[in-house]
mmCIF file with all atom_site columns, C-alpha atoms in Angstrom:
data_model
loop_
_atom_site.group_PDB
_atom_site.id
_atom_site.type_symbol
_atom_site.label_atom_id
_atom_site.label_alt_id
_atom_site.label_comp_id
_atom_site.label_asym_id
_atom_site.label_entity_id
_atom_site.label_seq_id
_atom_site.pdbx_PDB_ins_code
_atom_site.Cartn_x
_atom_site.Cartn_y
_atom_site.Cartn_z
_atom_site.occupancy
_atom_site.B_iso_or_equiv
_atom_site.pdbx_formal_charge
_atom_site.auth_seq_id
_atom_site.auth_comp_id
_atom_site.auth_asym_id
_atom_site.auth_atom_id
_atom_site.pdbx_PDB_model_num
ATOM 1   C CA . UNK A 1 1   ? 96.167  26.911 22.651 1.00 0.00 ? 1   UNK A CA 1
ATOM 2   C CA . UNK A 1 2   ? 97.838  30.152 21.638 1.00 0.00 ? 2   UNK A CA 1
ATOM 3   C CA . UNK A 1 3   ? 96.404  31.880 18.579 1.00 0.00 ? 3   UNK A CA 1
ATOM 4   C CA . UNK A 1 4   ? 98.837  32.228 15.688 1.00 0.00 ? 4   UNK A CA 1
ATOM 5   C CA . UNK A 1 5   ? 99.134  35.201 13.400 1.00 0.00 ? 5   UNK A CA 1
ATOM 6   C CA . UNK A 1 6   ? 97.561  34.224 10.026 1.00 0.00 ? 6   UNK A CA 1
ATOM 7   C CA . UNK A 1 7   ? 99.933  33.312 7.201  1.00 0.00 ? 7   UNK A CA 1
ATOM 8   C CA . UNK A 1 8   ? 98.645  36.122 4.993  1.00 0.00 ? 8   UNK A CA 1
ATOM 9   C CA . UNK A 1 9   ? 99.893  38.618 7.600  1.00 0.00 ? 9   UNK A CA 1
ATOM 10  C CA . UNK A 1 10  ? 103.378 37.218 7.055  1.00 0.00 ? 10  UNK A CA 1
ATOM 11  C CA . UNK A 1 11  ? 102.831 37.460 3.290  1.00 0.00 ? 11  UNK A CA 1
ATOM 12  C CA . UNK A 1 12  ? 102.122 41.166 3.819  1.00 0.00 ? 12  UNK A CA 1
ATOM 13  C CA . UNK A 1 13  ? 105.319 41.600 5.858  1.00 0.00 ? 13  UNK A CA 1
ATOM 14  C CA . UNK A 1 14  ? 107.297 39.755 3.165  1.00 0.00 ? 14  UNK A CA 1
ATOM 15  C CA . UNK A 1 15  ? 105.719 42.016 0.510  1.00 0.00 ? 15  UNK A CA 1
ATOM 16  C CA . UNK A 1 16  ? 106.737 45.141 2.403  1.00 0.00 ? 16  UNK A CA 1
ATOM 17  C CA . UNK A 1 17  ? 110.296 43.848 2.822  1.00 0.00 ? 17  UNK A CA 1
ATOM 18  C CA . UNK A 1 18  ? 110.480 43.034 -0.893 1.00 0.00 ? 18  UNK A CA 1
ATOM 19  C CA . UNK A 1 19  ? 109.174 46.486 -1.838 1.00 0.00 ? 19  UNK A CA 1
ATOM 20  C CA . UNK A 1 20  ? 111.698 48.181 0.481  1.00 0.00 ? 20  UNK A CA 1
ATOM 21  C CA . UNK A 1 21  ? 114.525 46.165 -1.083 1.00 0.00 ? 21  UNK A CA 1
ATOM 22  C CA . UNK A 1 22  ? 113.322 47.064 -4.581 1.00 0.00 ? 22  UNK A CA 1
ATOM 23  C CA . UNK A 1 23  ? 113.158 50.768 -3.655 1.00 0.00 ? 23  UNK A CA 1
ATOM 24  C CA . UNK A 1 24  ? 116.686 50.674 -2.224 1.00 0.00 ? 24  UNK A CA 1
ATOM 25  C CA . UNK A 1 25  ? 117.887 49.223 -5.523 1.00 0.00 ? 25  UNK A CA 1
ATOM 26  C CA . UNK A 1 26  ? 116.044 51.952 -7.469 1.00 0.00 ? 26  UNK A CA 1
ATOM 27  C CA . UNK A 1 27  ? 113.503 49.513 -8.898 1.00 0.00 ? 27  UNK A CA 1
ATOM 28  C CA . UNK A 1 28  ? 110.155 51.258 -9.038 1.00 0.00 ? 28  UNK A CA 1
ATOM 29  C CA . UNK A 1 29  ? 106.940 49.435 -9.950 1.00 0.00 ? 29  UNK A CA 1
ATOM 30  C CA . UNK A 1 30  ? 104.234 52.148 -9.923 1.00 0.00 ? 30  UNK A CA 1
ATOM 31  C CA . UNK A 1 31  ? 101.121 50.274 -8.752 1.00 0.00 ? 31  UNK A CA 1
ATOM 32  C CA . UNK A 1 32  ? 103.070 48.189 -6.220 1.00 0.00 ? 32  UNK A CA 1
ATOM 33  C CA . UNK A 1 33  ? 104.993 51.155 -4.800 1.00 0.00 ? 33  UNK A CA 1
ATOM 34  C CA . UNK A 1 34  ? 102.127 53.603 -4.883 1.00 0.00 ? 34  UNK A CA 1
ATOM 35  C CA . UNK A 1 35  ? 99.066  51.636 -3.813 1.00 0.00 ? 35  UNK A CA 1
ATOM 36  C CA . UNK A 1 36  ? 99.677  47.968 -2.943 1.00 0.00 ? 36  UNK A CA 1
ATOM 37  C CA . UNK A 1 37  ? 101.348 48.813 0.360  1.00 0.00 ? 37  UNK A CA 1
ATOM 38  C CA . UNK A 1 38  ? 98.382  51.014 1.265  1.00 0.00 ? 38  UNK A CA 1
ATOM 39  C CA . UNK A 1 39  ? 95.977  48.256 0.206  1.00 0.00 ? 39  UNK A CA 1
ATOM 40  C CA . UNK A 1 40  ? 97.528  45.731 2.621  1.00 0.00 ? 40  UNK A CA 1
ATOM 41  C CA . UNK A 1 41  ? 98.005  48.204 5.491  1.00 0.00 ? 41  UNK A CA 1
ATOM 42  C CA . UNK A 1 42  ? 94.484  48.031 6.968  1.00 0.00 ? 42  UNK A CA 1
ATOM 43  C CA . UNK A 1 43  ? 94.206  44.228 6.853  1.00 0.00 ? 43  UNK A CA 1
ATOM 44  C CA . UNK A 1 44  ? 97.604  43.914 8.526  1.00 0.00 ? 44  UNK A CA 1
ATOM 45  C CA . UNK A 1 45  ? 96.728  46.571 11.109 1.00 0.00 ? 45  UNK A CA 1
ATOM 46  C CA . UNK A 1 46  ? 93.413  44.874 11.956 1.00 0.00 ? 46  UNK A CA 1
ATOM 47  C CA . UNK A 1 47  ? 95.057  41.463 12.115 1.00 0.00 ? 47  UNK A CA 1
ATOM 48  C CA . UNK A 1 48  ? 97.749  42.734 14.478 1.00 0.00 ? 48  UNK A CA 1
ATOM 49  C CA . UNK A 1 49  ? 95.222  44.411 16.785 1.00 0.00 ? 49  UNK A CA 1
ATOM 50  C CA . UNK A 1 50  ? 93.077  41.254 16.726 1.00 0.00 ? 50  UNK A CA 1
ATOM 51  C CA . UNK A 1 51  ? 96.111  39.137 17.619 1.00 0.00 ? 51  UNK A CA 1
ATOM 52  C CA . UNK A 1 52  ? 97.056  41.449 20.504 1.00 0.00 ? 52  UNK A CA 1
ATOM 53  C CA . UNK A 1 53  ? 93.494  41.538 21.843 1.00 0.00 ? 53  UNK A CA 1
ATOM 54  C CA . UNK A 1 54  ? 93.074  37.775 21.598 1.00 0.00 ? 54  UNK A CA 1
ATOM 55  C CA . UNK A 1 55  ? 96.391  37.217 23.371 1.00 0.00 ? 55  UNK A CA 1
ATOM 56  C CA . UNK A 1 56  ? 94.770  38.586 26.519 1.00 0.00 ? 56  UNK A CA 1
ATOM 57  C CA . UNK A 1 57  ? 93.398  35.853 28.791 1.00 0.00 ? 57  UNK A CA 1
ATOM 58  C CA . UNK A 1 58  ? 89.704  35.184 28.231 1.00 0.00 ? 58  UNK A CA 1
ATOM 59  C CA . UNK A 1 59  ? 89.364  37.615 25.343 1.00 0.00 ? 59  UNK A CA 1
ATOM 60  C CA . UNK A 1 60  ? 87.919  36.573 21.992 1.00 0.00 ? 60  UNK A CA 1
ATOM 61  C CA . UNK A 1 61  ? 87.615  39.680 19.839 1.00 0.00 ? 61  UNK A CA 1
ATOM 62  C CA . UNK A 1 62  ? 87.037  40.200 16.139 1.00 0.00 ? 62  UNK A CA 1
ATOM 63  C CA . UNK A 1 63  ? 87.075  43.637 14.476 1.00 0.00 ? 63  UNK A CA 1
ATOM 64  C CA . UNK A 1 64  ? 83.678  44.849 13.360 1.00 0.00 ? 64  UNK A CA 1
ATOM 65  C CA . UNK A 1 65  ? 82.892  47.108 10.417 1.00 0.00 ? 65  UNK A CA 1
ATOM 66  C CA . UNK A 1 66  ? 83.011  50.203 12.628 1.00 0.00 ? 66  UNK A CA 1
ATOM 67  C CA . UNK A 1 67  ? 86.553  49.291 13.768 1.00 0.00 ? 67  UNK A CA 1
ATOM 68  C CA . UNK A 1 68  ? 87.694  48.710 10.181 1.00 0.00 ? 68  UNK A CA 1
ATOM 69  C CA . UNK A 1 69  ? 86.236  52.006 8.927  1.00 0.00 ? 69  UNK A CA 1
ATOM 70  C CA . UNK A 1 70  ? 87.615  53.916 11.908 1.00 0.00 ? 70  UNK A CA 1
ATOM 71  C CA . UNK A 1 71  ? 91.023  52.398 11.189 1.00 0.00 ? 71  UNK A CA 1
ATOM 72  C CA . UNK A 1 72  ? 90.753  53.573 7.572  1.00 0.00 ? 72  UNK A CA 1
ATOM 73  C CA . UNK A 1 73  ? 89.921  57.102 8.765  1.00 0.00 ? 73  UNK A CA 1
ATOM 74  C CA . UNK A 1 74  ? 92.682  57.119 11.377 1.00 0.00 ? 74  UNK A CA 1
ATOM 75  C CA . UNK A 1 75  ? 95.448  55.834 9.107  1.00 0.00 ? 75  UNK A CA 1
ATOM 76  C CA . UNK A 1 76  ? 94.254  58.003 6.197  1.00 0.00 ? 76  UNK A CA 1
ATOM 77  C CA . UNK A 1 77  ? 94.422  61.094 8.383  1.00 0.00 ? 77  UNK A CA 1
ATOM 78  C CA . UNK A 1 78  ? 97.806  60.101 9.792  1.00 0.00 ? 78  UNK A CA 1
ATOM 79  C CA . UNK A 1 79  ? 99.557  59.164 6.542  1.00 0.00 ? 79  UNK A CA 1
ATOM 80  C CA . UNK A 1 80  ? 97.710  61.278 3.980  1.00 0.00 ? 80  UNK A CA 1
ATOM 81  C CA . UNK A 1 81  ? 97.080  64.513 5.913  1.00 0.00 ? 81  UNK A CA 1
ATOM 82  C CA . UNK A 1 82  ? 99.367  64.835 8.934  1.00 0.00 ? 82  UNK A CA 1
ATOM 83  C CA . UNK A 1 83  ? 102.592 63.159 7.790  1.00 0.00 ? 83  UNK A CA 1
ATOM 84  C CA . UNK A 1 84  ? 102.827 65.134 4.502  1.00 0.00 ? 84  UNK A CA 1
ATOM 85  C CA . UNK A 1 85  ? 102.733 68.333 6.581  1.00 0.00 ? 85  UNK A CA 1
ATOM 86  C CA . UNK A 1 86  ? 105.603 67.066 8.748  1.00 0.00 ? 86  UNK A CA 1
ATOM 87  C CA . UNK A 1 87  ? 107.881 65.492 6.136  1.00 0.00 ? 87  UNK A CA 1
ATOM 88  C CA . UNK A 1 88  ? 108.518 65.750 2.421  1.00 0.00 ? 88  UNK A CA 1
ATOM 89  C CA . UNK A 1 89  ? 108.902 61.949 2.281  1.00 0.00 ? 89  UNK A CA 1
ATOM 90  C CA . UNK A 1 90  ? 105.110 61.616 2.540  1.00 0.00 ? 90  UNK A CA 1
ATOM 91  C CA . UNK A 1 91  ? 102.556 62.668 -0.038 1.00 0.00 ? 91  UNK A CA 1
ATOM 92  C CA . UNK A 1 92  ? 98.827  63.019 0.490  1.00 0.00 ? 92  UNK A CA 1
ATOM 93  C CA . UNK A 1 93  ? 96.898  61.092 -2.140 1.00 0.00 ? 93  UNK A CA 1
ATOM 94  C CA . UNK A 1 94  ? 93.186  60.314 -2.482 1.00 0.00 ? 94  UNK A CA 1
ATOM 95  C CA . UNK A 1 95  ? 94.071  57.064 -4.286 1.00 0.00 ? 95  UNK A CA 1
ATOM 96  C CA . UNK A 1 96  ? 95.926  55.901 -1.188 1.00 0.00 ? 96  UNK A CA 1
ATOM 97  C CA . UNK A 1 97  ? 92.823  56.548 0.911  1.00 0.00 ? 97  UNK A CA 1
ATOM 98  C CA . UNK A 1 98  ? 90.790  54.477 -1.559 1.00 0.00 ? 98  UNK A CA 1
ATOM 99  C CA . UNK A 1 99  ? 93.425  51.708 -1.317 1.00 0.00 ? 99  UNK A CA 1
ATOM 100 C CA . UNK A 1 100 ? 93.115  51.767 2.506  1.00 0.00 ? 100 UNK A CA 1
ATOM 101 C CA . UNK A 1 101 ? 89.334  51.555 2.168  1.00 0.00 ? 101 UNK A CA 1
ATOM 102 C CA . UNK A 1 102 ? 89.433  48.730 -0.396 1.00 0.00 ? 102 UNK A CA 1
ATOM 103 C CA . UNK A 1 103 ? 91.871  46.731 1.717  1.00 0.00 ? 103 UNK A CA 1
ATOM 104 C CA . UNK A 1 104 ? 89.763  47.282 4.824  1.00 0.00 ? 104 UNK A CA 1
ATOM 105 C CA . UNK A 1 105 ? 86.540  46.232 3.128  1.00 0.00 ? 105 UNK A CA 1
ATOM 106 C CA . UNK A 1 106 ? 88.127  43.125 1.629  1.00 0.00 ? 106 UNK A CA 1
ATOM 107 C CA . UNK A 1 107 ? 89.547  42.229 5.042  1.00 0.00 ? 107 UNK A CA 1
ATOM 108 C CA . UNK A 1 108 ? 86.112  42.701 6.599  1.00 0.00 ? 108 UNK A CA 1
ATOM 109 C CA . UNK A 1 109 ? 84.322  40.630 3.958  1.00 0.00 ? 109 UNK A CA 1
ATOM 110 C CA . UNK A 1 110 ? 86.783  37.738 3.859  1.00 0.00 ? 110 UNK A CA 1
ATOM 111 C CA . UNK A 1 111 ? 87.948  37.603 7.466  1.00 0.00 ? 111 UNK A CA 1
ATOM 112 C CA . UNK A 1 112 ? 85.273  39.037 9.729  1.00 0.00 ? 112 UNK A CA 1
ATOM 113 C CA . UNK A 1 113 ? 82.093  38.155 7.807  1.00 0.00 ? 113 UNK A CA 1
ATOM 114 C CA . UNK A 1 114 ? 83.425  34.664 7.047  1.00 0.00 ? 114 UNK A CA 1
ATOM 115 C CA . UNK A 1 115 ? 84.175  34.199 10.742 1.00 0.00 ? 115 UNK A CA 1
ATOM 116 C CA . UNK A 1 116 ? 80.641  35.296 11.646 1.00 0.00 ? 116 UNK A CA 1
ATOM 117 C CA . UNK A 1 117 ? 79.148  32.931 9.040  1.00 0.00 ? 117 UNK A CA 1
ATOM 118 C CA . UNK A 1 118 ? 81.110  29.985 10.487 1.00 0.00 ? 118 UNK A CA 1
ATOM 119 C CA . UNK A 1 119 ? 79.649  30.506 13.970 1.00 0.00 ? 119 UNK A CA 1
#
């Protein structure tokens, strides 16, 4: 049986699409535009990597805390340090890093820890 991508991943994609449409229509909701997208980035990233890994034959992988924290560091460096140096469209913000971290920890607690408890 092929593993399906969780419904909340699709909720995240729908949220991003909605936010992009709002931005294109010059509708700006500060918390949503500034931090919500960062908050859902790590859970969606981890879910996508988990889906790809588990699509391989014989592989049953779940991200651990080290993977989640490394993902937070990687994406924080990429989007909050490197990208602002390359483009004016990006801004480096400590609050965004905290949103990545909060999203990652919530993903870990509710997805990974819950999975381990069910075993």
